[in-house]
Tab-separated table of C-alpha atoms in Angstrom:
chain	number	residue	atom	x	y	z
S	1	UNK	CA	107.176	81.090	139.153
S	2	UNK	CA	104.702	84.017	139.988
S	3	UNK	CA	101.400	84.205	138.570
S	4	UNK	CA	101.120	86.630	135.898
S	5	UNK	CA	98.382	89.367	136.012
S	6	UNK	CA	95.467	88.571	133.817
S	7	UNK	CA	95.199	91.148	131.114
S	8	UNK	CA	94.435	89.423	128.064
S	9	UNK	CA	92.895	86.500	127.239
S	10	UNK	CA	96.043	85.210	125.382
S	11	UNK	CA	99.271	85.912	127.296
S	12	UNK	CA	102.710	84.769	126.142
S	13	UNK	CA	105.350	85.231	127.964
S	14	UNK	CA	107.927	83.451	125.914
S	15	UNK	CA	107.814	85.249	122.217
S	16	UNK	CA	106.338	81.871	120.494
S	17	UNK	CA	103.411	83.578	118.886
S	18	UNK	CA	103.190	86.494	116.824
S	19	UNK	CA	101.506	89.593	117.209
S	20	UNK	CA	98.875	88.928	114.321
S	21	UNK	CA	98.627	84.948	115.447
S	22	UNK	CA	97.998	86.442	119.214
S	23	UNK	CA	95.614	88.985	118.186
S	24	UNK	CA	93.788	85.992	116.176
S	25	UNK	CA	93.265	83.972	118.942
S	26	UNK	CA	92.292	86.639	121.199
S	27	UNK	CA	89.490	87.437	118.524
S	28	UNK	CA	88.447	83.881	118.662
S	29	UNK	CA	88.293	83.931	122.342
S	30	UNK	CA	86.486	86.734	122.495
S	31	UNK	CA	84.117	86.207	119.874
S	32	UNK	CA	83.491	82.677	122.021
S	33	UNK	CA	82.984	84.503	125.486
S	34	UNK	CA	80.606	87.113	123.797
S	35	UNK	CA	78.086	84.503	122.368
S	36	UNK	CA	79.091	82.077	125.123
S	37	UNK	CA	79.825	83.849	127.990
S	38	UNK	CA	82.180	80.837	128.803
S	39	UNK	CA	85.583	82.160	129.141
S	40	UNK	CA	89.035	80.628	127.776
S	41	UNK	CA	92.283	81.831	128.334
S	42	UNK	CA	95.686	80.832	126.911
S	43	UNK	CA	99.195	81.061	129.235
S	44	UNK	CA	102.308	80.315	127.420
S	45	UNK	CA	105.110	80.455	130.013
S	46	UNK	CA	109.540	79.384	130.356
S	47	UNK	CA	108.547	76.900	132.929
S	48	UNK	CA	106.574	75.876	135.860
S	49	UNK	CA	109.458	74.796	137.751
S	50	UNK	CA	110.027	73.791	140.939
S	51	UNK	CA	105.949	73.180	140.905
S	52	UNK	CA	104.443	70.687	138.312
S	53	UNK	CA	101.906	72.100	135.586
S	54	UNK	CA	99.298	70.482	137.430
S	55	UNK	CA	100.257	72.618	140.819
S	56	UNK	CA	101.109	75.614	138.329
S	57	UNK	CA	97.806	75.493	136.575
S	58	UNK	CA	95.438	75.244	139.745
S	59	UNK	CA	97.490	78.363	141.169
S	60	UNK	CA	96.727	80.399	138.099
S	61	UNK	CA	93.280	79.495	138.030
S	62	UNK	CA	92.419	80.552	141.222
S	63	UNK	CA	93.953	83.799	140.774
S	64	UNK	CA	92.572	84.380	137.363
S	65	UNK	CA	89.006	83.301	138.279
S	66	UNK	CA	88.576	82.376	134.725
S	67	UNK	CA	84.339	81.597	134.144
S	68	UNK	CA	81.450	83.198	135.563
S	69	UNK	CA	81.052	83.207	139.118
S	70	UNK	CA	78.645	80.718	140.041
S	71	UNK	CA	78.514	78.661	136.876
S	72	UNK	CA	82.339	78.461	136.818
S	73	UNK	CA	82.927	77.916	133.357
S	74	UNK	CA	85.593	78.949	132.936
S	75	UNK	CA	88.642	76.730	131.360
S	76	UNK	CA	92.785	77.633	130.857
S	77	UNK	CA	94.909	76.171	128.402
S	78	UNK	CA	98.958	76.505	130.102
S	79	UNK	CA	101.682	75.782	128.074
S	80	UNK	CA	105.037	75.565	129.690
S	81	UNK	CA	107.653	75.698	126.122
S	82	UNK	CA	110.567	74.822	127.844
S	83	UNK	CA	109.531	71.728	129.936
S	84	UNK	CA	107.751	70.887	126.837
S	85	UNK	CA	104.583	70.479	128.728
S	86	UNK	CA	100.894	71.537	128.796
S	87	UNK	CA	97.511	71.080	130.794
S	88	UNK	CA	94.043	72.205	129.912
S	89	UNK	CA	92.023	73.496	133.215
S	90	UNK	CA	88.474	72.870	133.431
S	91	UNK	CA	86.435	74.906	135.689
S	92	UNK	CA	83.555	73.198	138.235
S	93	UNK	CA	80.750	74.141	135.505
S	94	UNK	CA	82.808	72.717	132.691
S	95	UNK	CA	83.427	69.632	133.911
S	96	UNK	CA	80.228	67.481	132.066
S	97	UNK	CA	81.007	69.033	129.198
S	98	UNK	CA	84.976	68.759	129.172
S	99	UNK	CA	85.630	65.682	131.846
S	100	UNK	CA	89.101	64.691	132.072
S	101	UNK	CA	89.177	62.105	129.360
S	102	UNK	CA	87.919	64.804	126.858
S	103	UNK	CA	90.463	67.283	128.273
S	104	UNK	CA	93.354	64.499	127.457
S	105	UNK	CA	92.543	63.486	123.802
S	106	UNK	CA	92.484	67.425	123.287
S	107	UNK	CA	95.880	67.564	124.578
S	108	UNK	CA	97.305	64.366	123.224
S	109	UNK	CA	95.101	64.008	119.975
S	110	UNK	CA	94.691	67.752	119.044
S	111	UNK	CA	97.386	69.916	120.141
S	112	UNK	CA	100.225	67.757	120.728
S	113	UNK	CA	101.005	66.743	116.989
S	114	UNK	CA	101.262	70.146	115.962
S	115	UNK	CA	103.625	70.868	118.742
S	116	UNK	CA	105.718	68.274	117.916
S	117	UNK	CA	106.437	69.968	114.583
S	118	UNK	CA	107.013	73.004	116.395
S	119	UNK	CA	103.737	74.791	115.204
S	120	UNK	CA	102.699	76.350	118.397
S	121	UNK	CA	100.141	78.142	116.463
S	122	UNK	CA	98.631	75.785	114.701
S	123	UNK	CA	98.113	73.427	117.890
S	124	UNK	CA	96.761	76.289	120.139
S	125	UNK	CA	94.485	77.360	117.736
S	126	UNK	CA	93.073	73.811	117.076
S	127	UNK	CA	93.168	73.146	120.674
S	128	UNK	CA	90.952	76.540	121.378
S	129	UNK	CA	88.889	75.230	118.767
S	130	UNK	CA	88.211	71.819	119.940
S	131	UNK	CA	87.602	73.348	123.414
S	132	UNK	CA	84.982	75.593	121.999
S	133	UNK	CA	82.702	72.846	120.207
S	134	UNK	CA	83.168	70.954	122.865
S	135	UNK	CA	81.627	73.229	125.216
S	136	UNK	CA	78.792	74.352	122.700
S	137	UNK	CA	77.684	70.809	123.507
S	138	UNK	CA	76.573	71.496	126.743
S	139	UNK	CA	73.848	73.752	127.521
S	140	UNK	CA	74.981	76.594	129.887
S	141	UNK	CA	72.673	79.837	131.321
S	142	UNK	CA	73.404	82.168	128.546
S	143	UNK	CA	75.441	85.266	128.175
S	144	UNK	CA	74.125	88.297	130.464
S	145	UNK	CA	73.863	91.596	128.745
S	146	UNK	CA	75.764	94.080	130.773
S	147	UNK	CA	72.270	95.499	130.606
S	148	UNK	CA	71.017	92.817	132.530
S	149	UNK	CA	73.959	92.809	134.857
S	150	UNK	CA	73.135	96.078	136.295
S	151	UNK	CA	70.246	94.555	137.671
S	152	UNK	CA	66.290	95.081	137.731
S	153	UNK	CA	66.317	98.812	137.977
S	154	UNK	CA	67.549	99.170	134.399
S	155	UNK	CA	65.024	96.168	132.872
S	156	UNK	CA	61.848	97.783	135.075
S	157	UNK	CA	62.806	101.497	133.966
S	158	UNK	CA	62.787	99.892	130.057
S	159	UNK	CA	59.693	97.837	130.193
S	160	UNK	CA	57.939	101.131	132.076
S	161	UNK	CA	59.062	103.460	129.180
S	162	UNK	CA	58.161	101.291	126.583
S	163	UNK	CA	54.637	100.502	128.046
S	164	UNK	CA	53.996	104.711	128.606
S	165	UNK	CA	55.190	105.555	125.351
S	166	UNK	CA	53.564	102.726	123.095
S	167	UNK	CA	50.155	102.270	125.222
S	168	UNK	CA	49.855	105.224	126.718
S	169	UNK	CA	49.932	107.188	123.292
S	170	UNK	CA	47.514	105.217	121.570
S	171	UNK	CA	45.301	105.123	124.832
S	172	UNK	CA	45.386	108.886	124.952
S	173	UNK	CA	44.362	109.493	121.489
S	174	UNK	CA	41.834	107.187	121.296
S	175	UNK	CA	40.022	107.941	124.603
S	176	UNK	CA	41.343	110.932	125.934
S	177	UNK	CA	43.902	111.629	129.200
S	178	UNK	CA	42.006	110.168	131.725
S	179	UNK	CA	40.342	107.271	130.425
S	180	UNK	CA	43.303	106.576	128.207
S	181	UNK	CA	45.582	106.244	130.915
S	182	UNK	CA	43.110	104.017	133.090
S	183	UNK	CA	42.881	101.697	130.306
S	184	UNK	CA	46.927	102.086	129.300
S	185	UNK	CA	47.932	101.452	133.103
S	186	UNK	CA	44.900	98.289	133.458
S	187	UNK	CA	46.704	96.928	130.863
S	188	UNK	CA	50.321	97.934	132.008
S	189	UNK	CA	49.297	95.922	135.338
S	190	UNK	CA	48.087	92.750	133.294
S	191	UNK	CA	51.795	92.853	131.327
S	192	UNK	CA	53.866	93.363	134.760
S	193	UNK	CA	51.668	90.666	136.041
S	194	UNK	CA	52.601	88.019	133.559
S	195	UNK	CA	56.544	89.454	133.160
S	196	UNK	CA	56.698	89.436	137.025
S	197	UNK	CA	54.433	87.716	138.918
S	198	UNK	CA	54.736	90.422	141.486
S	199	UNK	CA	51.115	92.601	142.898
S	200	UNK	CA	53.967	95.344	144.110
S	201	UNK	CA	55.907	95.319	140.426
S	202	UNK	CA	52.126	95.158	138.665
S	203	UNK	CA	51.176	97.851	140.799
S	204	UNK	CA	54.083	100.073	140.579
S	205	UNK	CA	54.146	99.547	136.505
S	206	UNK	CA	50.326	100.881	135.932
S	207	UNK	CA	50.223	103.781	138.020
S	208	UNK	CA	53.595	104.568	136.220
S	209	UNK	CA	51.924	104.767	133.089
S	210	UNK	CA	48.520	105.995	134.052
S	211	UNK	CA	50.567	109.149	135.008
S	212	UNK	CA	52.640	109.166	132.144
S	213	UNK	CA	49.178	108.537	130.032
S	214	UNK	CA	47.483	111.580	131.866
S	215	UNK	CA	50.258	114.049	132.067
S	216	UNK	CA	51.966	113.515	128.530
S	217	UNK	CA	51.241	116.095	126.078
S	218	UNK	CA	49.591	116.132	122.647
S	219	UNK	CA	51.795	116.798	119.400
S	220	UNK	CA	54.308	115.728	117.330
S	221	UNK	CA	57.021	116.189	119.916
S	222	UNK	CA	57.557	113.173	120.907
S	223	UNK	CA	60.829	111.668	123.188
S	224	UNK	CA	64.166	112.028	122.180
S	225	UNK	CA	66.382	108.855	122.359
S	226	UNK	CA	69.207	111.435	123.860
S	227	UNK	CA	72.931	110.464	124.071
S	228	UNK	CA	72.867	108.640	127.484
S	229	UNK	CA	70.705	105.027	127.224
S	230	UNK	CA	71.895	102.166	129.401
S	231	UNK	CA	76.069	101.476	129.976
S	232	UNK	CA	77.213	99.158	127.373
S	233	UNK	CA	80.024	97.704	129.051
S	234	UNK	CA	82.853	97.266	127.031
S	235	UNK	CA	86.383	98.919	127.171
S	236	UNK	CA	89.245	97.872	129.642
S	237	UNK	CA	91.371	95.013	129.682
S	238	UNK	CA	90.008	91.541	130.204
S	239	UNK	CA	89.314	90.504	134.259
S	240	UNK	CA	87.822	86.919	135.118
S	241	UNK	CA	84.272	86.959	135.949
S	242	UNK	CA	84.343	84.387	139.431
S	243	UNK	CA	84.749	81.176	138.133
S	244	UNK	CA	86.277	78.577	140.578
S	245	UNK	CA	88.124	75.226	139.502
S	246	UNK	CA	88.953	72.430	141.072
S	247	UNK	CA	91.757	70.574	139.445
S	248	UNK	CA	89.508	69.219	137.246
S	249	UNK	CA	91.307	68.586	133.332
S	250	UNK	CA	94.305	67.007	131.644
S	251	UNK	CA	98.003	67.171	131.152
S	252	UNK	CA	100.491	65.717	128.493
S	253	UNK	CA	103.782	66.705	127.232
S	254	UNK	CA	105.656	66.653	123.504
């Protein structure tokens, strides 16, 4: 069976769920990656036939890329209906938190008794659960603003304009342009210093606000937060972030 594209972080391919139990879990999932930045995906499919779920799983993962890449934690929850079969996937950076003995009481003590009555729901949604505390055990680098994804230009043009405006005013009132903004970018320098531990960064960061110090103007003006600010991220479809697996997790059937 093909691999099917990754648009959602709950895909069903066989009807079981309904719209407002999808949408649920998706919420959940979400909810989970923004705190987290883990991600968890759900794949209900017919079958995995001629392959096994375990051949199945490791195929989807690798397409999906499921966890951040580098940290790969990333982890996929596949659940075949009609072979009455499922496996939870554990990505390389999930591994000491979910090893594969954790992955199979999941399967076998969590989901699998609510499949047996036929409540799909129930037993994916206590099965996303479980996965979730489980991986809020383990420490993991957290979440990444997509303000801090677009790298140090954004963070160094933030820290500058808060150091002009904030120092730099009071500098300038209290001593005047030119002193003000010697004193403002000293102690811009000292702050870059300590943020950074870069002379160039330091550097750069005082005579950035000396200027702004000596060339701002007097008044009640002031800066305008405009419409613009740094891109939030957000809108789309869901994508993997990198993750990579390695067949690492647990099957069972009901």
């Amino acid at each position: 069976m093909a691999v099917p594209p990754l648009n959602a972080r709950v895909t069903d391919l066989t009807g079981t769920l309904q719209p407002e139990q999808q949408a649920a879990l998706e919420q959940t999932l979400q909810v989970f990656e923004n705190r987290k930045g883990s991600q968890i995906a759900v794949l209900i499919i017919p079958t995995t036939q001629p392959e096994t779920i375990e051949q199945y799983a490791i195929r989807v993962a690798d397409a999906w890329k499921l966890g951040r890449k580098g940290v790969d934690d990333g982890a996929l929850l596949l659940i075949a209906r009609n072979d009455r079969k499922l496996r939870i996937e554990v990505g390389y950076g999930l591994e000491g938190a979910i090893p594969d003995a954790v992955a199979k009481r999941i399967v076998s003590e969590i989901i699998t008794p609510h499949f047996k009555q036929d409540d799909y729901f129930g037993g994916i949604q206590a099965g996303v659960d479980r996965i979730i505390k489980v991986i809020e055990g383990e420490p993991l680098p957290e979440k990444k603003s997509s303000r801090s994804q677009d790298g140090s230009g954004g963070d160094w043009l933030a820290i500058g304009f808060v150091l002009a405006v904030v120092v730099g005013g009071a500098m300038r009132a209290l001593l005047g342009p030119f002193v003000g903004g010697l004193v403002a970018g000293s102690i811009a320098v000292v702050i870059a210093w300590l943020l950074f531990a870069s002379l160039m960064m330091a550097l750069v960061a005082g005579l950035f606000v000396f200027i702004f110090t000596l060339l701002g103007r007097h008044g009640g003006g002031g800066w305008s937060s405009g419409g613009g600010g740094w891109p939030r991220g957000g809108g789309g479809g869901f994508s993997g972030g990198g993750g990579g697996f390695g067949g690492g997790g647990a099957s069972g059937n009901w």
